Coordinates of C-alpha atoms in Angstrom, one line a residue:
X1 CA -33.8 17.3 -6.0
X2 CA -31.0 16.9 -8.5
X3 CA -31.2 15.1 -11.9
X4 CA -29.7 11.7 -11.7
X5 CA -26.9 12.5 -14.1
X6 CA -23.6 10.7 -13.4
X7 CA -21.7 11.2 -16.7
X8 CA -19.1 8.7 -15.6
X9 CA -18.9 9.8 -12.0
X10 CA -17.5 13.3 -11.3
X11 CA -16.2 12.6 -7.9
X12 CA -17.5 15.8 -6.4
X13 CA -21.1 14.6 -7.0
X14 CA -20.5 11.4 -5.0
X15 CA -18.6 13.2 -2.3
X16 CA -21.4 15.8 -1.9
X17 CA -23.9 13.0 -1.7
X18 CA -22.1 11.5 1.3
X19 CA -21.3 14.7 3.0
X20 CA -24.7 16.4 2.7
X21 CA -26.7 13.3 3.4
X22 CA -29.0 14.1 0.4
X23 CA -29.5 11.1 -1.8
X24 CA -29.2 11.3 -5.6
X25 CA -32.5 11.4 -7.5
X26 CA -34.1 8.0 -7.3
X27 CA -35.3 6.5 -10.6
X28 CA -35.7 3.1 -9.1
X29 CA -39.4 3.2 -9.9
X30 CA -38.5 3.0 -13.6
X31 CA -36.2 0.0 -13.3
X32 CA -37.5 -2.9 -15.4
X33 CA -40.7 -1.1 -16.2
X34 CA -41.6 -1.1 -19.9
X35 CA -43.4 2.2 -19.6
X36 CA -40.2 4.0 -18.9
X37 CA -37.8 2.0 -21.0
X38 CA -36.7 2.2 -24.6
X39 CA -34.8 -1.1 -24.8
X40 CA -34.7 -4.7 -23.5
X41 CA -31.6 -6.2 -22.0
X42 CA -31.4 -9.9 -22.7
X43 CA -29.1 -11.7 -20.1
X44 CA -28.0 -15.1 -21.0
X45 CA -26.9 -17.1 -17.8
X46 CA -24.1 -19.5 -18.4
X47 CA -22.9 -22.3 -16.1
X48 CA -20.2 -21.5 -13.7
X49 CA -16.8 -23.1 -13.5
X50 CA -16.6 -26.2 -11.3
X51 CA -16.7 -25.4 -7.5
X52 CA -17.7 -21.7 -8.1
X53 CA -20.2 -20.2 -5.7
X54 CA -23.4 -19.0 -7.2
X55 CA -23.1 -15.5 -5.8
X56 CA -21.4 -13.4 -3.2
X57 CA -24.0 -14.2 -0.5
X58 CA -23.2 -17.9 -1.0
X59 CA -19.7 -17.4 0.3
X60 CA -19.8 -17.6 4.1
X61 CA -16.7 -15.4 4.6
X62 CA -14.1 -13.2 2.9
X63 CA -11.8 -16.2 2.8
X64 CA -14.4 -18.2 0.9
X65 CA -14.9 -15.4 -1.6
X66 CA -11.1 -15.0 -2.1
X67 CA -10.6 -18.8 -2.7
X68 CA -13.6 -18.8 -5.1
X69 CA -12.2 -15.8 -7.0
X70 CA -8.7 -17.3 -7.0
X71 CA -10.0 -20.5 -8.6
X72 CA -11.6 -18.5 -11.4
X73 CA -8.5 -16.4 -12.0
X74 CA -6.2 -19.4 -12.1
X75 CA -8.6 -21.1 -14.5
X76 CA -8.1 -18.5 -17.2
X77 CA -4.5 -17.4 -16.3
X78 CA -5.3 -13.8 -16.9
X79 CA -5.6 -10.6 -14.9
X80 CA -9.2 -9.9 -16.0
X81 CA -12.2 -9.8 -13.7
X82 CA -13.0 -13.4 -14.5
X83 CA -13.3 -16.1 -17.2
X84 CA -16.3 -14.3 -18.7
X85 CA -14.1 -11.9 -20.6
X86 CA -12.6 -14.4 -23.0
X87 CA -15.8 -16.1 -23.8
X88 CA -17.6 -12.8 -24.5
X89 CA -14.9 -11.7 -26.9
X90 CA -16.2 -14.3 -29.3
X91 CA -19.5 -12.5 -29.6
X92 CA -17.8 -9.2 -30.2
X93 CA -16.2 -10.1 -33.5
X94 CA -18.5 -7.8 -35.4
X95 CA -18.0 -5.0 -32.9
X96 CA -14.2 -4.3 -32.4
X97 CA -14.9 -1.2 -30.3
X98 CA -17.0 -2.8 -27.7
X99 CA -16.1 -3.6 -24.1
X100 CA -16.1 -6.7 -22.0
X101 CA -19.3 -8.6 -21.6
X102 CA -21.5 -7.5 -24.5
X103 CA -22.8 -9.4 -27.6
X104 CA -24.8 -7.4 -30.1
X105 CA -27.5 -9.5 -31.7
X106 CA -29.1 -8.8 -35.1
X107 CA -32.5 -9.8 -34.1
X108 CA -36.0 -8.9 -35.3
X109 CA -38.0 -6.4 -33.2
X110 CA -40.0 -9.2 -31.5
X111 CA -38.7 -10.4 -28.2
X112 CA -39.8 -13.9 -28.9
X113 CA -37.1 -14.2 -31.5
X114 CA -34.5 -13.5 -28.8
X115 CA -35.9 -15.9 -26.2
X116 CA -36.3 -18.7 -28.8
X117 CA -32.8 -18.4 -30.4
X118 CA -31.7 -21.9 -31.1
X119 CA -28.2 -23.5 -30.5
X120 CA -27.9 -23.5 -34.3
X121 CA -28.0 -19.7 -34.2
X122 CA -25.2 -19.7 -31.6
X123 CA -23.2 -22.0 -33.8
X124 CA -23.6 -19.7 -36.7
X125 CA -22.3 -16.8 -34.6
X126 CA -19.3 -18.8 -33.7
X127 CA -18.6 -19.7 -37.3
X128 CA -18.8 -16.1 -38.3
X129 CA -16.4 -15.2 -35.5
X130 CA -14.0 -18.0 -36.5
X131 CA -13.9 -16.7 -40.1
X132 CA -13.3 -13.1 -38.8
X133 CA -10.6 -13.9 -36.3
X134 CA -9.0 -16.9 -37.9
X135 CA -9.1 -19.1 -34.8
X136 CA -11.3 -20.0 -31.9
X137 CA -10.7 -22.2 -28.8
X138 CA -12.8 -25.3 -29.1
X139 CA -13.2 -25.5 -25.4
X140 CA -15.1 -22.1 -25.5
X141 CA -17.3 -23.4 -28.4
X142 CA -18.6 -26.2 -26.1
X143 CA -19.6 -23.8 -23.3
X144 CA -21.1 -21.2 -25.6
X145 CA -24.0 -23.5 -26.6
X146 CA -24.9 -24.0 -22.9
X147 CA -27.3 -21.4 -21.7
X148 CA -28.9 -22.2 -18.4
X149 CA -31.6 -19.6 -18.6
X150 CA -32.4 -16.2 -20.1
X151 CA -33.5 -13.1 -18.1
X152 CA -34.9 -10.0 -19.8
X153 CA -34.8 -6.6 -18.2
X154 CA -36.5 -3.4 -19.5
X155 CA -33.9 -0.6 -19.5
X156 CA -33.6 3.1 -20.2
X157 CA -30.5 3.7 -22.4
X158 CA -30.1 7.3 -21.4
X159 CA -29.9 6.3 -17.7
X160 CA -27.4 3.5 -18.3
X161 CA -25.4 5.6 -20.8
X162 CA -25.1 8.5 -18.3
X163 CA -23.6 6.1 -15.7
X164 CA -21.3 4.0 -17.8
X165 CA -18.9 4.6 -20.7
X166 CA -19.5 0.9 -21.5
X167 CA -23.2 1.4 -22.1
X168 CA -22.6 4.9 -23.6
X169 CA -20.5 3.3 -26.4
X170 CA -23.0 0.5 -26.7
X171 CA -25.9 2.8 -27.4
X172 CA -24.0 5.4 -29.5
X173 CA -21.6 3.7 -31.8
X174 CA -23.6 4.5 -34.9
X175 CA -23.7 0.9 -36.1
X176 CA -26.9 -1.0 -36.8
X177 CA -26.6 -2.9 -33.5
X178 CA -26.7 0.3 -31.5
X179 CA -30.2 0.9 -33.0
X180 CA -31.6 -2.5 -32.0
X181 CA -34.2 -2.6 -29.3
X182 CA -32.7 -5.8 -27.9
X183 CA -29.2 -6.1 -26.5
X184 CA -27.7 -9.3 -25.2
X185 CA -25.2 -9.8 -22.3
X186 CA -23.7 -13.2 -21.5
X187 CA -22.7 -13.8 -17.9
X188 CA -22.0 -16.6 -15.5
X189 CA -24.5 -17.7 -12.9
X190 CA -22.3 -16.4 -10.1
X191 CA -22.5 -12.9 -11.6
X192 CA -26.3 -12.7 -11.9
X193 CA -27.1 -11.2 -8.5
X194 CA -24.2 -8.7 -8.8
X195 CA -25.3 -7.6 -12.2
X196 CA -28.9 -7.1 -11.1
X197 CA -27.7 -5.0 -8.1
X198 CA -25.5 -3.0 -10.4
X199 CA -28.4 -2.3 -12.9
X200 CA -30.6 -1.3 -10.0
X201 CA -27.9 1.0 -8.6
X202 CA -27.7 2.8 -11.9
X203 CA -31.3 3.8 -11.4
X204 CA -31.5 4.3 -7.7
X205 CA -27.8 5.1 -6.6
X206 CA -28.1 2.6 -3.8
X207 CA -27.6 -1.1 -3.1
X208 CA -29.7 -3.5 -1.2
X209 CA -26.8 -5.8 -0.2
X210 CA -24.5 -5.0 2.7
X211 CA -22.4 -8.2 3.2
X212 CA -18.7 -7.8 2.3
X213 CA -18.7 -10.7 -0.2
X214 CA -21.8 -9.5 -2.0
X215 CA -20.3 -6.0 -2.2
X216 CA -17.1 -7.3 -3.6
X217 CA -19.1 -9.1 -6.4
X218 CA -20.9 -5.9 -7.2
X219 CA -17.6 -4.0 -7.2
X220 CA -16.3 -6.5 -9.8
X221 CA -19.3 -6.1 -11.9
X222 CA -19.1 -2.3 -11.6
X223 CA -15.5 -2.4 -12.8
X224 CA -16.4 -4.7 -15.7
X225 CA -19.2 -2.5 -16.9
X226 CA -17.3 0.8 -16.0
X227 CA -19.8 2.2 -13.5
X228 CA -17.3 4.3 -11.5
X229 CA -20.0 5.7 -9.2
X230 CA -20.9 2.2 -8.1
X231 CA -17.3 1.3 -7.6
X232 CA -16.9 4.3 -5.4
X233 CA -20.1 3.5 -3.5
X234 CA -19.0 -0.1 -2.9
X235 CA -15.5 1.1 -1.8
X236 CA -17.1 3.4 0.8
X237 CA -19.3 0.7 2.2
X238 CA -16.5 -1.8 2.4
X239 CA -14.3 0.9 4.0
X240 CA -16.9 1.4 6.7
X241 CA -17.1 -2.3 7.6
X242 CA -14.7 -3.7 10.3
X243 CA -11.3 -4.4 8.7
X244 CA -9.4 -7.6 9.3
X245 CA -6.0 -8.8 8.0
X246 CA -7.9 -11.2 5.8
X247 CA -10.1 -8.5 4.2
X248 CA -7.2 -6.0 3.9
X249 CA -5.1 -8.5 2.0
X250 CA -8.0 -9.4 -0.2
X251 CA -8.6 -5.7 -1.1
X252 CA -5.0 -5.4 -2.1
X253 CA -5.2 -8.5 -4.2
X254 CA -8.1 -7.5 -6.3
X255 CA -7.6 -7.6 -10.1
X256 CA -5.3 -5.0 -11.5
X257 CA -8.1 -3.2 -13.4
X258 CA -9.9 -2.7 -10.1
X259 CA -6.8 -1.6 -8.1
X260 CA -6.0 1.0 -10.7
X261 CA -9.4 2.6 -10.5
X262 CA -9.5 6.0 -8.7
X263 CA -12.8 5.0 -7.2
X264 CA -11.2 2.1 -5.3
X265 CA -8.0 4.0 -4.2
X266 CA -9.5 5.0 -0.8
X267 CA -10.3 1.4 0.0
X268 CA -6.8 0.1 -0.8
X269 CA -5.3 3.0 1.1
X270 CA -7.3 2.1 4.1
X271 CA -6.3 -1.6 3.8
X272 CA -2.6 -0.5 3.6
X273 CA -3.0 1.7 6.7
X274 CA -4.7 -1.1 8.6
X275 CA -1.8 -3.5 7.9
X276 CA 0.8 -0.9 8.7
X277 CA -0.8 -0.2 12.0
X278 CA -1.5 -3.9 12.8
X279 CA 2.2 -4.8 12.2
X280 CA 3.7 -1.6 13.4
X281 CA 6.0 -3.4 15.7
X282 CA 7.5 -6.1 13.4
X283 CA 9.4 -7.7 16.3
X284 CA 6.1 -8.8 17.9
X285 CA 4.7 -10.4 14.8
X286 CA 7.8 -11.7 13.0
X287 CA 6.3 -15.0 11.8
X288 CA 3.0 -13.4 10.8
X289 CA 4.7 -10.6 8.8
X290 CA 7.1 -13.1 7.2
X291 CA 4.1 -15.1 5.9
X292 CA 2.4 -12.0 4.4
X293 CA 2.0 -11.9 0.6
X294 CA 3.9 -9.3 -1.5
X295 CA 1.1 -6.7 -1.2
X296 CA 1.0 -7.1 2.5
X297 CA 4.7 -6.8 3.2
X298 CA 4.8 -3.7 0.9
X299 CA 2.1 -2.0 3.0
X300 CA 4.1 -2.7 6.2
X301 CA 7.5 -1.7 4.9
X302 CA 6.1 1.5 3.3
X303 CA 5.1 2.9 6.7
X304 CA 6.8 5.9 8.3
X305 CA 5.6 4.7 11.7
X306 CA 7.3 1.3 11.6
X307 CA 8.6 0.6 15.0
X308 CA 11.9 -1.1 14.3
X309 CA 15.4 -0.8 15.7
X310 CA 16.9 0.7 12.6
X311 CA 16.8 0.7 8.8
X312 CA 19.5 -2.0 9.0
X313 CA 16.8 -4.2 10.5
X314 CA 14.3 -3.3 7.8
X315 CA 16.9 -4.3 5.2
X316 CA 17.6 -7.6 7.0
X317 CA 13.9 -8.4 7.3
X318 CA 13.1 -7.6 3.6
X319 CA 16.0 -9.8 2.6
X320 CA 14.7 -12.7 4.8
X321 CA 11.2 -12.3 3.4
X322 CA 12.4 -12.3 -0.2
X323 CA 14.5 -15.4 0.4
X324 CA 11.6 -17.2 1.9
X325 CA 9.1 -16.4 -0.8
X326 CA 11.4 -16.3 -3.8
X327 CA 14.0 -19.1 -3.5
X328 CA 15.2 -18.6 -7.1
X329 CA 17.8 -15.9 -7.3
X330 CA 16.6 -14.4 -10.6
X331 CA 13.0 -14.0 -9.2
X332 CA 14.4 -12.6 -5.9
X333 CA 16.5 -10.0 -7.6
X334 CA 13.5 -8.9 -9.7
X335 CA 11.3 -8.5 -6.6
X336 CA 14.0 -6.7 -4.6
X337 CA 14.9 -4.5 -7.5
X338 CA 11.4 -3.5 -8.7
X339 CA 9.3 -3.7 -5.5
X340 CA 10.8 -4.2 -2.0
X341 CA 14.1 -2.4 -2.6
X342 CA 12.2 0.8 -3.2
X343 CA 10.8 0.6 0.3
X344 CA 14.2 0.2 2.0
X345 CA 15.4 3.6 3.1
X346 CA 19.1 3.0 2.3
X347 CA 20.2 6.6 3.3
X348 CA 19.3 5.8 6.9
X349 CA 21.3 2.5 7.0
X350 CA 24.7 2.5 8.7
X351 CA 27.8 2.6 6.6
X352 CA 28.8 -0.9 7.9
X353 CA 25.6 -2.3 6.5
X354 CA 25.8 -0.4 3.3
X355 CA 29.2 -2.1 2.7
X356 CA 27.3 -5.4 2.9
X357 CA 24.8 -4.3 0.4
X358 CA 27.6 -3.9 -2.2
X359 CA 28.5 -7.5 -1.8
X360 CA 25.0 -9.0 -1.4
X361 CA 24.2 -11.4 -4.2
X362 CA 20.5 -10.9 -3.8
X363 CA 20.7 -7.4 -5.3
X364 CA 21.7 -6.7 -8.9
X365 CA 25.3 -5.2 -8.6
X366 CA 24.4 -2.1 -10.6
X367 CA 21.4 -1.4 -8.4
X368 CA 23.4 -2.0 -5.2
X369 CA 26.1 0.5 -6.3
X370 CA 23.4 3.0 -7.2
X371 CA 21.6 2.9 -3.8
X372 CA 24.8 2.9 -1.8
X373 CA 26.2 5.9 -3.7
X374 CA 22.9 7.8 -3.3
X375 CA 22.9 7.0 0.4
X376 CA 26.5 8.3 0.9
X377 CA 25.7 11.5 -0.9
X378 CA 22.6 12.0 1.3
X379 CA 24.7 11.4 4.5
X380 CA 27.1 14.1 3.3
X381 CA 24.4 16.7 2.8
X382 CA 23.8 19.5 5.3
X383 CA 20.8 18.9 7.6
X384 CA 18.9 21.7 5.8
X385 CA 19.4 19.9 2.5
X386 CA 18.4 16.6 4.0
X387 CA 15.2 18.1 5.3
X388 CA 14.5 19.6 1.9
X389 CA 15.0 16.2 0.1
X390 CA 12.6 14.6 2.7
X391 CA 10.0 17.3 2.1
X392 CA 10.1 16.7 -1.6
X393 CA 9.1 13.1 -1.0
X394 CA 6.4 13.8 1.5
X395 CA 3.6 12.7 -0.8
X396 CA 5.6 10.1 -2.8
X397 CA 5.0 6.4 -2.7
X398 CA 8.7 5.6 -2.2
X399 CA 10.1 7.8 0.6
X400 CA 13.8 7.1 0.5
X401 CA 14.8 10.3 2.4
X402 CA 12.0 10.3 5.0
X403 CA 13.1 9.1 8.4
X404 CA 11.0 6.5 10.2
X405 CA 10.2 6.4 13.9
X406 CA 13.1 4.1 14.7
X407 CA 13.4 2.6 18.2
X408 CA 17.1 3.5 18.0
X409 CA 17.8 7.0 16.7
X410 CA 20.1 7.3 13.7
X411 CA 23.5 8.9 14.2
X412 CA 26.1 10.4 11.9
X413 CA 29.6 9.2 12.4
X414 CA 33.0 10.6 11.3
X415 CA 35.8 8.1 11.8
X416 CA 39.6 8.7 12.0
X417 CA 42.4 6.1 12.0
X418 CA 45.4 8.5 12.5
X419 CA 47.1 9.8 14.5
X420 CA 44.8 7.9 16.9
X421 CA 41.6 5.9 16.4
X422 CA 38.8 8.3 17.0
X423 CA 35.2 8.9 16.0
X424 CA 32.9 11.9 16.2
X425 CA 29.2 11.0 16.7
X426 CA 26.3 13.4 16.0
X427 CA 22.8 12.7 17.5
X428 CA 19.8 14.9 16.9
X429 CA 16.6 14.7 19.0
X430 CA 13.3 16.4 18.3
X431 CA 11.8 18.5 21.1
X432 CA 8.8 16.1 21.1
X433 CA 11.0 13.2 21.6
X434 CA 12.7 14.8 24.6
X435 CA 9.3 15.8 26.0
X436 CA 8.2 12.1 25.9
X437 CA 11.2 11.2 28.1
X438 CA 9.7 12.7 31.2
X439 CA 9.6 11.5 33.9
X440 CA 11.9 8.4 33.5
X441 CA 12.2 7.6 29.8
X442 CA 15.3 6.7 27.6
X443 CA 16.2 7.1 24.0
X444 CA 18.9 4.9 22.5
X445 CA 21.0 5.7 19.5
X446 CA 21.8 3.2 16.8
X447 CA 25.2 1.4 17.2
X448 CA 28.4 2.9 15.9
X449 CA 31.9 1.4 16.0
X450 CA 35.4 2.3 17.2
X451 CA 38.3 0.0 17.1
X452 CA 36.1 -2.9 16.2
X453 CA 33.8 -2.5 19.2
X454 CA 30.2 -1.4 19.2
X455 CA 29.0 1.6 21.2
X456 CA 25.8 3.5 21.6
X457 CA 24.5 6.8 23.2
X458 CA 21.5 7.0 25.5
X459 CA 19.6 10.1 26.5
X460 CA 17.7 10.0 29.8
X461 CA 15.3 11.9 31.9
X462 CA 16.4 11.2 35.5
X463 CA 16.6 12.6 39.0
X464 CA 19.5 14.8 39.9
X465 CA 20.8 13.0 43.0
X466 CA 21.9 16.2 44.8
X467 CA 19.1 18.6 44.0
X468 CA 16.2 16.0 43.7
X469 CA 14.8 17.4 40.5
X470 CA 14.4 15.9 37.0
X471 CA 17.1 16.7 34.5
X472 CA 18.5 15.6 31.1
X473 CA 21.3 13.1 31.1
X474 CA 23.6 11.6 28.4
X475 CA 25.4 8.3 28.6
X476 CA 27.9 6.3 26.5
X477 CA 27.7 2.5 26.5
X478 CA 29.5 -0.4 24.9
X479 CA 27.5 -3.2 23.3
X480 CA 29.6 -6.3 23.6
X481 CA 29.4 -8.3 26.8
X482 CA 32.3 -10.4 28.1
X483 CA 35.8 -9.8 29.3
X484 CA 36.8 -7.3 26.7
X485 CA 38.4 -4.2 28.2
X486 CA 38.5 -0.9 26.3
X487 CA 39.9 2.4 27.5
X488 CA 38.3 5.5 25.9
X489 CA 38.5 9.3 26.3
X490 CA 35.1 10.9 25.6
X491 CA 33.6 14.4 25.4
X492 CA 29.9 15.4 25.2
X493 CA 28.9 18.7 23.5
X494 CA 25.7 20.4 22.4
X495 CA 24.8 23.3 20.1
X496 CA 23.5 26.4 22.0
X497 CA 22.0 29.7 21.1
X498 CA 22.7 32.3 19.9
X499 CA 26.0 31.2 18.3
X500 CA 24.6 27.7 17.4
X501 CA 28.1 26.3 17.8
X502 CA 28.9 23.1 19.7
X503 CA 29.9 23.8 23.3
X504 CA 31.7 21.2 25.4
X505 CA 29.6 20.1 28.4
X506 CA 31.4 17.1 29.9
X507 CA 34.7 15.3 29.5
X508 CA 35.9 12.1 31.0
X509 CA 37.7 8.8 30.4
X510 CA 36.6 5.3 31.2
X511 CA 37.8 1.7 30.8
X512 CA 34.8 -0.2 29.4
X513 CA 33.9 -3.8 29.9
X514 CA 31.0 -5.3 27.9
X515 CA 27.5 -4.0 28.8
X516 CA 28.8 -1.0 30.9
X517 CA 27.8 2.6 30.4
X518 CA 29.2 6.0 31.6
X519 CA 27.9 9.5 31.4
X520 CA 26.5 12.5 33.2
X521 CA 23.1 12.6 34.9
X522 CA 22.6 16.3 34.5
X523 CA 24.4 17.2 31.3
X524 CA 23.3 20.9 31.2
X525 CA 23.3 21.5 35.0
X526 CA 19.7 22.8 35.0
X527 CA 16.3 21.4 36.0
X528 CA 14.1 19.6 33.4
X529 CA 11.6 22.5 33.2
X530 CA 14.3 25.0 32.3
X531 CA 15.8 22.5 29.7
X532 CA 12.3 22.1 28.0
X533 CA 11.2 25.8 28.3
X534 CA 10.1 27.7 25.2
X535 CA 13.2 30.0 25.5
X536 CA 15.6 27.1 26.1
X537 CA 19.0 27.8 24.5
X538 CA 19.4 24.1 23.6
X539 CA 16.6 23.7 21.0
X540 CA 17.4 25.1 17.6
X541 CA 14.4 25.0 15.2
X542 CA 12.9 22.4 17.5
X543 CA 15.9 20.1 17.6
X544 CA 18.5 19.2 20.2
X545 CA 21.9 18.7 18.6
X546 CA 24.4 16.5 20.6
X547 CA 27.9 15.5 19.8
X548 CA 30.1 12.8 21.3
X549 CA 33.9 12.4 20.6
X550 CA 35.5 9.1 21.4
X551 CA 39.2 8.4 21.3
X552 CA 40.9 5.1 22.1
X553 CA 43.5 5.8 24.9
X554 CA 47.1 4.7 24.2

């Protein structure tokens, strides 16, 4: 059995505990036992803010807990764990190096002196603090004299110091207070249960509570008193509970001090993954996603697996969300520039849409120019260099050059105006994408334009009508419906081994009317099995490279 030494939570210790199933050494028998303790912790219980719940178990749901926590956070207008921090700072005036939540009392060695401390003594402490700091909020002074009850707990300073930098500093700062047998903490009534769970965890490395709301309260207390091992433990338990949109959003909206902790990172990662998977297909949940808070929309838009027509659609949706939640232009520009804009993968947007970015008032003009220029440079890179740039961002938070799983495949387009209006379109498909087409699937390209008309390519797995076997087909379609008539010469080509040059496979001409398509059902003149074979000449490094040339007929 190992010694119960945490020393501020080396992660490997916690990971081994969970992986091996062997519990940490249990010193629970010594908790609050004077025979195994060298100090007494005096906990002063203060009244809660109006409408606050008494503890996590009193909240019937995650939503109740979130509303309760939000009320407290709004009350103090700070990003701290709760209002307790401000009030405790008054009692720390003689101890500038201490952390949140501790007041060091210069008491005699008799516990009775602690329990019987009078309001006059508290007033004296306040006066000393006022002289030291030069000011004090009178509203705090009123609350500080109100102690609902006092709880004393026998503690072992080595055990607490080994688990928490907070207690380590408290017991080793070298000042007279660190040598006192009695140490006072001041907390709110709503924190009592969580603090007792935390103290017990520091002895036993386990918790008795299992409800999400109670675990969140313990997580907050563990963050406040810097018990990383307990934060990690709570994070694991919460991660193993059924996740909902409500709980996922709550985990992403925890105070910044909690969110930045390494111990909580797996929980927030799981919450982001849940939201990304839940809203994978934005088109099915447009209203829900539009109502998500900032942390939620960031989790959705950061996903590589977002099932959306194109990056143009991501841009449009991000803009719509920002306009809904931030009606003021200055605030909207700030959010788009510092948060949402980083999640839009501008290099995969069409050139037509990038032109609109340059004139969009929602973006700072300097930022708009930067992202458009960066996108154009990326589009001009060779495929090898593009893959290298994407690989460099594989583990990055903002993955500008990583392609998503778009419903419509991105294309590269080269346009010519003279001597005739013409465009050359490049479409690359992965072997896995082609395999998923069997037996009757289709893949559509993103739209491209020629002569002011929108066109698209579609790759099919279909039956060869003459030979009755499956084969690969490629078609060209025009988007606009109506009476528009458009005459086009077209040519399909593909790269083949061993030269890896484009070889023409089919030529034709067609007069399009809106919504019509033309193409070849068996582009390569071979069965599907030969097309997909390991030795197929059409897949180069796992990719099928297609090219379509379109020219407007005179």
